[in-house]
Coordinates of C-alpha atoms in Angstrom, one line a residue:
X1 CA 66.5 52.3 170.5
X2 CA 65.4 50.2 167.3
X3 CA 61.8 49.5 166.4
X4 CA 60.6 45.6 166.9
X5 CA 57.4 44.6 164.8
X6 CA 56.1 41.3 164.3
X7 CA 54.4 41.1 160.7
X8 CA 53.0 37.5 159.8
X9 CA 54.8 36.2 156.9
X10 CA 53.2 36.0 153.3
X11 CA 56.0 33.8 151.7
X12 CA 58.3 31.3 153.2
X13 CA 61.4 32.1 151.2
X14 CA 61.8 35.2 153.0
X15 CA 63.1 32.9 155.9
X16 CA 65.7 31.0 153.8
X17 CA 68.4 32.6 155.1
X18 CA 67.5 32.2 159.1
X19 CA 66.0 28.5 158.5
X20 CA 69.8 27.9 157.6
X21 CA 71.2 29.6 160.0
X22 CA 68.4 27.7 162.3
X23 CA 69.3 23.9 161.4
X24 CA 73.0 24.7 161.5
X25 CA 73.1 25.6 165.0
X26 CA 70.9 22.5 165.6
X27 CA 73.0 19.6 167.7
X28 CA 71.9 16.8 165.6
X29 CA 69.5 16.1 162.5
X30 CA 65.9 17.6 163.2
X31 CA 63.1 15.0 162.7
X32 CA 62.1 15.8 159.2
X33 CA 57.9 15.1 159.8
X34 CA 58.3 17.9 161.9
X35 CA 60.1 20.2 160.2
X36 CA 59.0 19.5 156.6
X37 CA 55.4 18.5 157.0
X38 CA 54.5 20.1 160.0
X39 CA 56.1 23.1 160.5
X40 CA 55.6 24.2 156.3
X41 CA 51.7 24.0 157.3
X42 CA 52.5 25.9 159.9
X43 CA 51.6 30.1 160.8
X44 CA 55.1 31.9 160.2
X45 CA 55.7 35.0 162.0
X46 CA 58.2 37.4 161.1
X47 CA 60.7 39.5 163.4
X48 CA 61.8 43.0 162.2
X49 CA 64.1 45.8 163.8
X50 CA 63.7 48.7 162.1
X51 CA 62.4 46.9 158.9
X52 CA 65.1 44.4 158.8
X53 CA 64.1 40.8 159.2
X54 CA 65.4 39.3 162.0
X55 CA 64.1 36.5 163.3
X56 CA 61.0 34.7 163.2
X57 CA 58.6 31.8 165.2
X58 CA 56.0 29.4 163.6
X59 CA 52.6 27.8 165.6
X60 CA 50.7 25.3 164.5
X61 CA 46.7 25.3 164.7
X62 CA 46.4 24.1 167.8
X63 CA 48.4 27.2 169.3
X64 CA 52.0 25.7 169.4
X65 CA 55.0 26.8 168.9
X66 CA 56.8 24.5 166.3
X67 CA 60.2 26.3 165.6
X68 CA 61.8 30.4 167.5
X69 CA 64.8 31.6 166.0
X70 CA 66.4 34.9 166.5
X71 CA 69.3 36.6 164.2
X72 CA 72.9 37.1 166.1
X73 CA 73.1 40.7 165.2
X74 CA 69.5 41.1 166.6
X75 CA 69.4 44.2 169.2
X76 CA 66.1 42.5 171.2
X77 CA 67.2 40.6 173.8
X78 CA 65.3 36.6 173.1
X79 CA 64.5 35.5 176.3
X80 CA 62.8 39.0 176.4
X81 CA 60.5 38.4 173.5
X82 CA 59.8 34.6 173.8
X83 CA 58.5 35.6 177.5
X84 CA 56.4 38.4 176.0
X85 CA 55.1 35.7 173.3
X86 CA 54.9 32.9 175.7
X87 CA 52.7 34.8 178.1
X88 CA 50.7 36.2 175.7
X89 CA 51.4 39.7 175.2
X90 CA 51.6 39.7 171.9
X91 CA 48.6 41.2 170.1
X92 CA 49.8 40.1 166.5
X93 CA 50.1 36.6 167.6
X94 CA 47.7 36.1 170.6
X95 CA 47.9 33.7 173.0
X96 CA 49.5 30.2 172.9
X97 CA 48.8 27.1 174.8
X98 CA 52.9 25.9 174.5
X99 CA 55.3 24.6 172.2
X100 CA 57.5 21.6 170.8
X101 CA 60.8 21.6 170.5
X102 CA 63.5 18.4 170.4
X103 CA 66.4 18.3 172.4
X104 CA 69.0 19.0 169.0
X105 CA 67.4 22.6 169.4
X106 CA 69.2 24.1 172.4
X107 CA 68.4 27.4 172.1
X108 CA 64.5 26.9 171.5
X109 CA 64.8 24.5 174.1
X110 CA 66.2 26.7 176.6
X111 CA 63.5 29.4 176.3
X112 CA 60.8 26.5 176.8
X113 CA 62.3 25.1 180.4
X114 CA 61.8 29.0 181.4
X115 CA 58.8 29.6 180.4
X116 CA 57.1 26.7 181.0
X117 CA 54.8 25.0 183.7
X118 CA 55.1 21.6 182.4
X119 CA 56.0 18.8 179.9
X120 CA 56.3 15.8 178.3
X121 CA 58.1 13.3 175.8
X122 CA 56.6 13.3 172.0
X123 CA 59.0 11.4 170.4
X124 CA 62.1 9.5 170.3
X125 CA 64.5 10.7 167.5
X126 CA 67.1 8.1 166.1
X127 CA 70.2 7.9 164.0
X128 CA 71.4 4.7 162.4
X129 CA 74.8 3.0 164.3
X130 CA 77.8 2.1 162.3
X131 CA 77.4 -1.3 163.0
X132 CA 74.2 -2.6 161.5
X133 CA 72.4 -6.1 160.1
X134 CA 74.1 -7.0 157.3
X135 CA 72.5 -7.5 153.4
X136 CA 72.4 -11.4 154.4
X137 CA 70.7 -11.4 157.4
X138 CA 68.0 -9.2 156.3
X139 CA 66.3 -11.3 154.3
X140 CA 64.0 -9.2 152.1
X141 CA 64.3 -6.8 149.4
X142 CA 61.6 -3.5 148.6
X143 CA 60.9 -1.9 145.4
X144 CA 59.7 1.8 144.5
X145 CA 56.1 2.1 144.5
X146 CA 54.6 3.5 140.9
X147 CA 51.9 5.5 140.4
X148 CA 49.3 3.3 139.3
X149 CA 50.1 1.4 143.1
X150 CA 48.9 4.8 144.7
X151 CA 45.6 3.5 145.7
X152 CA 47.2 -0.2 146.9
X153 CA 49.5 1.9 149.3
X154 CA 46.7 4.8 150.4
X155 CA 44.5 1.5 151.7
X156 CA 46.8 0.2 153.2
X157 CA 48.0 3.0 155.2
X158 CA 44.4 3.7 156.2
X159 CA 43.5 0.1 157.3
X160 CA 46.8 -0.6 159.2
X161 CA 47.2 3.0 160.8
X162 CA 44.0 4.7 160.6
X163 CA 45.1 7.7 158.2
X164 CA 42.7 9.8 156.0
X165 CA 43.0 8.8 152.6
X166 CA 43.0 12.2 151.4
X167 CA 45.6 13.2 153.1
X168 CA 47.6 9.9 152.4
X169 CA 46.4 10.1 148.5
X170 CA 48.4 14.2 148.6
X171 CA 51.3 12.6 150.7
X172 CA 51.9 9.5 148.9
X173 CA 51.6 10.9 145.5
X174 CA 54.0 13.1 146.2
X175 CA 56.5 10.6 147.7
X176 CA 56.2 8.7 144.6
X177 CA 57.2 11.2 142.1
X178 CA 60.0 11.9 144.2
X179 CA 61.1 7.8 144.7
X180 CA 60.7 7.8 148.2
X181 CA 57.9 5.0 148.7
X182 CA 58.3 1.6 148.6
X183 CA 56.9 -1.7 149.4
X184 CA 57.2 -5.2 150.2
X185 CA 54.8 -7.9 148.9
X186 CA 54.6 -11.5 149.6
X187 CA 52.9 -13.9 147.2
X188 CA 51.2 -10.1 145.8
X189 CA 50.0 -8.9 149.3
X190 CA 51.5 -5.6 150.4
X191 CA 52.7 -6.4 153.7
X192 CA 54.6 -3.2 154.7
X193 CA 55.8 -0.1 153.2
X194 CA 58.6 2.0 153.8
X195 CA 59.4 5.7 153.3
X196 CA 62.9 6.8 152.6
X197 CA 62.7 10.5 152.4
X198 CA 65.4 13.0 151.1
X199 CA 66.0 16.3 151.9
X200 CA 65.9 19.6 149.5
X201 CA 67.0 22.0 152.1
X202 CA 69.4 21.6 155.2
X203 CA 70.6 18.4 156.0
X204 CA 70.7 17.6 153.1
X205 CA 73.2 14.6 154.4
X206 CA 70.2 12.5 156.1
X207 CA 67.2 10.3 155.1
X208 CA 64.3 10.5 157.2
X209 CA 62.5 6.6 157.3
X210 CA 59.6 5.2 158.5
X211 CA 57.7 2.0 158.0
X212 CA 53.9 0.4 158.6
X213 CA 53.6 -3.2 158.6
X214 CA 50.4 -5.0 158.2
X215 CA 48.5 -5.9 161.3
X216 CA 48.6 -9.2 160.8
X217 CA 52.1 -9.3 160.2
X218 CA 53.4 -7.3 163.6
X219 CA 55.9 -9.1 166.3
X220 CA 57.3 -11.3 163.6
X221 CA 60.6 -8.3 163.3
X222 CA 59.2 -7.0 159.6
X223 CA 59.6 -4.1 160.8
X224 CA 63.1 -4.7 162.1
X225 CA 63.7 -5.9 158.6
X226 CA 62.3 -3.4 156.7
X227 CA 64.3 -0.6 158.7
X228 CA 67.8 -2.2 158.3
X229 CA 67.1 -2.3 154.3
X230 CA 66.1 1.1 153.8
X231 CA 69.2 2.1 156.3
X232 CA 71.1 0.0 153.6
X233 CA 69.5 1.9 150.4
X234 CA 70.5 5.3 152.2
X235 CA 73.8 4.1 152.7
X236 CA 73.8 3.5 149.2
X237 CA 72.9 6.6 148.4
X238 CA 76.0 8.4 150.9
X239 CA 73.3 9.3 153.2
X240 CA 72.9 8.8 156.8
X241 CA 69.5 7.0 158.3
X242 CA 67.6 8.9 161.0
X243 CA 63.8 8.0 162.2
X244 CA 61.6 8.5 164.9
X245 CA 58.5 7.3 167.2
X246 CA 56.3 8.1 169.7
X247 CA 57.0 7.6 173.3
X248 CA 54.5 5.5 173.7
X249 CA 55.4 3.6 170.7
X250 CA 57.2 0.7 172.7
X251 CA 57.2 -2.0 170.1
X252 CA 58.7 0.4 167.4
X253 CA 61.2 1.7 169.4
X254 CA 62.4 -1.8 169.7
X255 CA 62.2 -2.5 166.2
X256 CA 64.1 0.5 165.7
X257 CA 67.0 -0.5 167.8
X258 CA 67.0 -3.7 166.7
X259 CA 67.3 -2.5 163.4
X260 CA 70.6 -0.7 164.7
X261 CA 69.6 2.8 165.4
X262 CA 70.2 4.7 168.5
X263 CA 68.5 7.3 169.9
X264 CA 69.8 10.2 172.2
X265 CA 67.0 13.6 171.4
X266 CA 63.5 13.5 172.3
X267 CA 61.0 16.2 170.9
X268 CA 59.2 17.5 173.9
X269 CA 55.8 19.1 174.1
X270 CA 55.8 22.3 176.9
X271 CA 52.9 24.0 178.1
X272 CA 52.6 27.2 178.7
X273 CA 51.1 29.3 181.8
X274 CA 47.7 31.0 181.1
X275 CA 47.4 34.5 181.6
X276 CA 44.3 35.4 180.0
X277 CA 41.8 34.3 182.4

């Protein structure tokens, strides 16, 4: 009978091969603030039959899981060793309060319904519709944000939604050298800004979007606006739109749709049973 260990995971590009084989069984696009923000900050954990890599989970700092993939030609059965996980019989990886998963992951998702004692809806995830508004009717234009409009963009985001400005100063410096921020300004006010992020790795076909408008500027359909013309700049760029929002998010999720997206996969949040007390 072969030998499982789970070994924590010094260097992500040890995974390369199963975070391929990961997405590609996926059902749709996975949301990519998820994926390639939260889960890279995330605690890897490597699977190994007799020394051979093959598998691995990742858990955020709060103590959930964030992505589970087992190998085809892995001996071990999975429901087996995401129950041993889940209930917290794991001494390399201790015990968990639950996991996230979307509805694209059917696998991952599976294990969570039997394992779990309860959950919710994160997020809605989106994908742009054939049929959307129209160059004409959109009625504004953005343009790439440059570095010296880093600090314009980092308040901005931290009056209108509340975010650190360090951590917006790191994450929109880094969306800037890669052309992926932009704004729109109205008689030199920056009113909202959009994100139009590409992908290095995996669906590679996709641009990830999002969008803050000002305050001030919210139920007037800017966002609704905004959307549609950086779904137009990835279809420019042979790239299909996707986005996402919180559940409770009700105004953006109409924005969204009326920007002609549709959504059909949620990311859920399970909990877990507690068996340490």
């Amino acid at each position: 009978m072969s030998k499982l260990d789970i070994k924590k995971i010094e260097s992500l590009s040890d995974l390369i091969a199963l975070k391929a084989d990961y997405f590609a069984a996926s059902n749709g696009p996975l949301d990519g603030m998820w994926h390639f923000g939260f889960v890279a900050m995330a605690t890897h954990f490597g699977f190994y039959e007799d020394d051979t890599l093959i598998g691995y989970l990742c858990i955020n700092d709060e103590g959930y899981i964030l992505q589970f993939h087992l190998a085809q030609e892995a001996k071990i059965d999975k429901r087996d060793l995401f129950k041993l996980i889940a209930q917290g019989n794991s001494q390399v990886i201790g015990t968990l309060k639950g996991a996230f998963v979307s509805t694209a992951e059917s696998d991952y998702l599976s294990l969570c319904l039997d394992n779990s004692v309860g959950f919710k809806v994160n997020a809605l995830m989106y994908q742009a519709l054939k049929s959307r508004p129209i160059a004409t009717e959109i009625g504004l234009s953005l343009s790439l944000a440059s570095a010296d409009q880093l600090s314009e963009f980092v308040d901005f985001a931290a009056s209108n939604i509340g975010a650190p400005k360090a951590w917006l100063t790191g994450y929109y410096e880094n969306l800037i050298n890669r052309n992926e921020l932009l704004g729109y300004w109205e008689k030199g006010e920056l009113l909202a800004c959009g994100e139009c992020r590409f992908f290095d790795d995996y669906q590679t076909e996709y641009a990830d979007l999002g969008v803050i408008v000002a305050q001030a500027e919210r139920g007037e359909g800017l966002a609704t606006r905004v959307l549609a013309w950086l779904s137009m700049h990835a279809d420019e760029k042979g790239l299909k739109a996707i986005c996402s929002t919180e559940s409770t998010n009700v105004p953006a999720q109409k924005a969204i749709s009326r920007a002609g997206f549709a959504t059909s996969n949620r990311i859920v949040q399970f909990d877990f049973e507690r068996f340490d007390s």
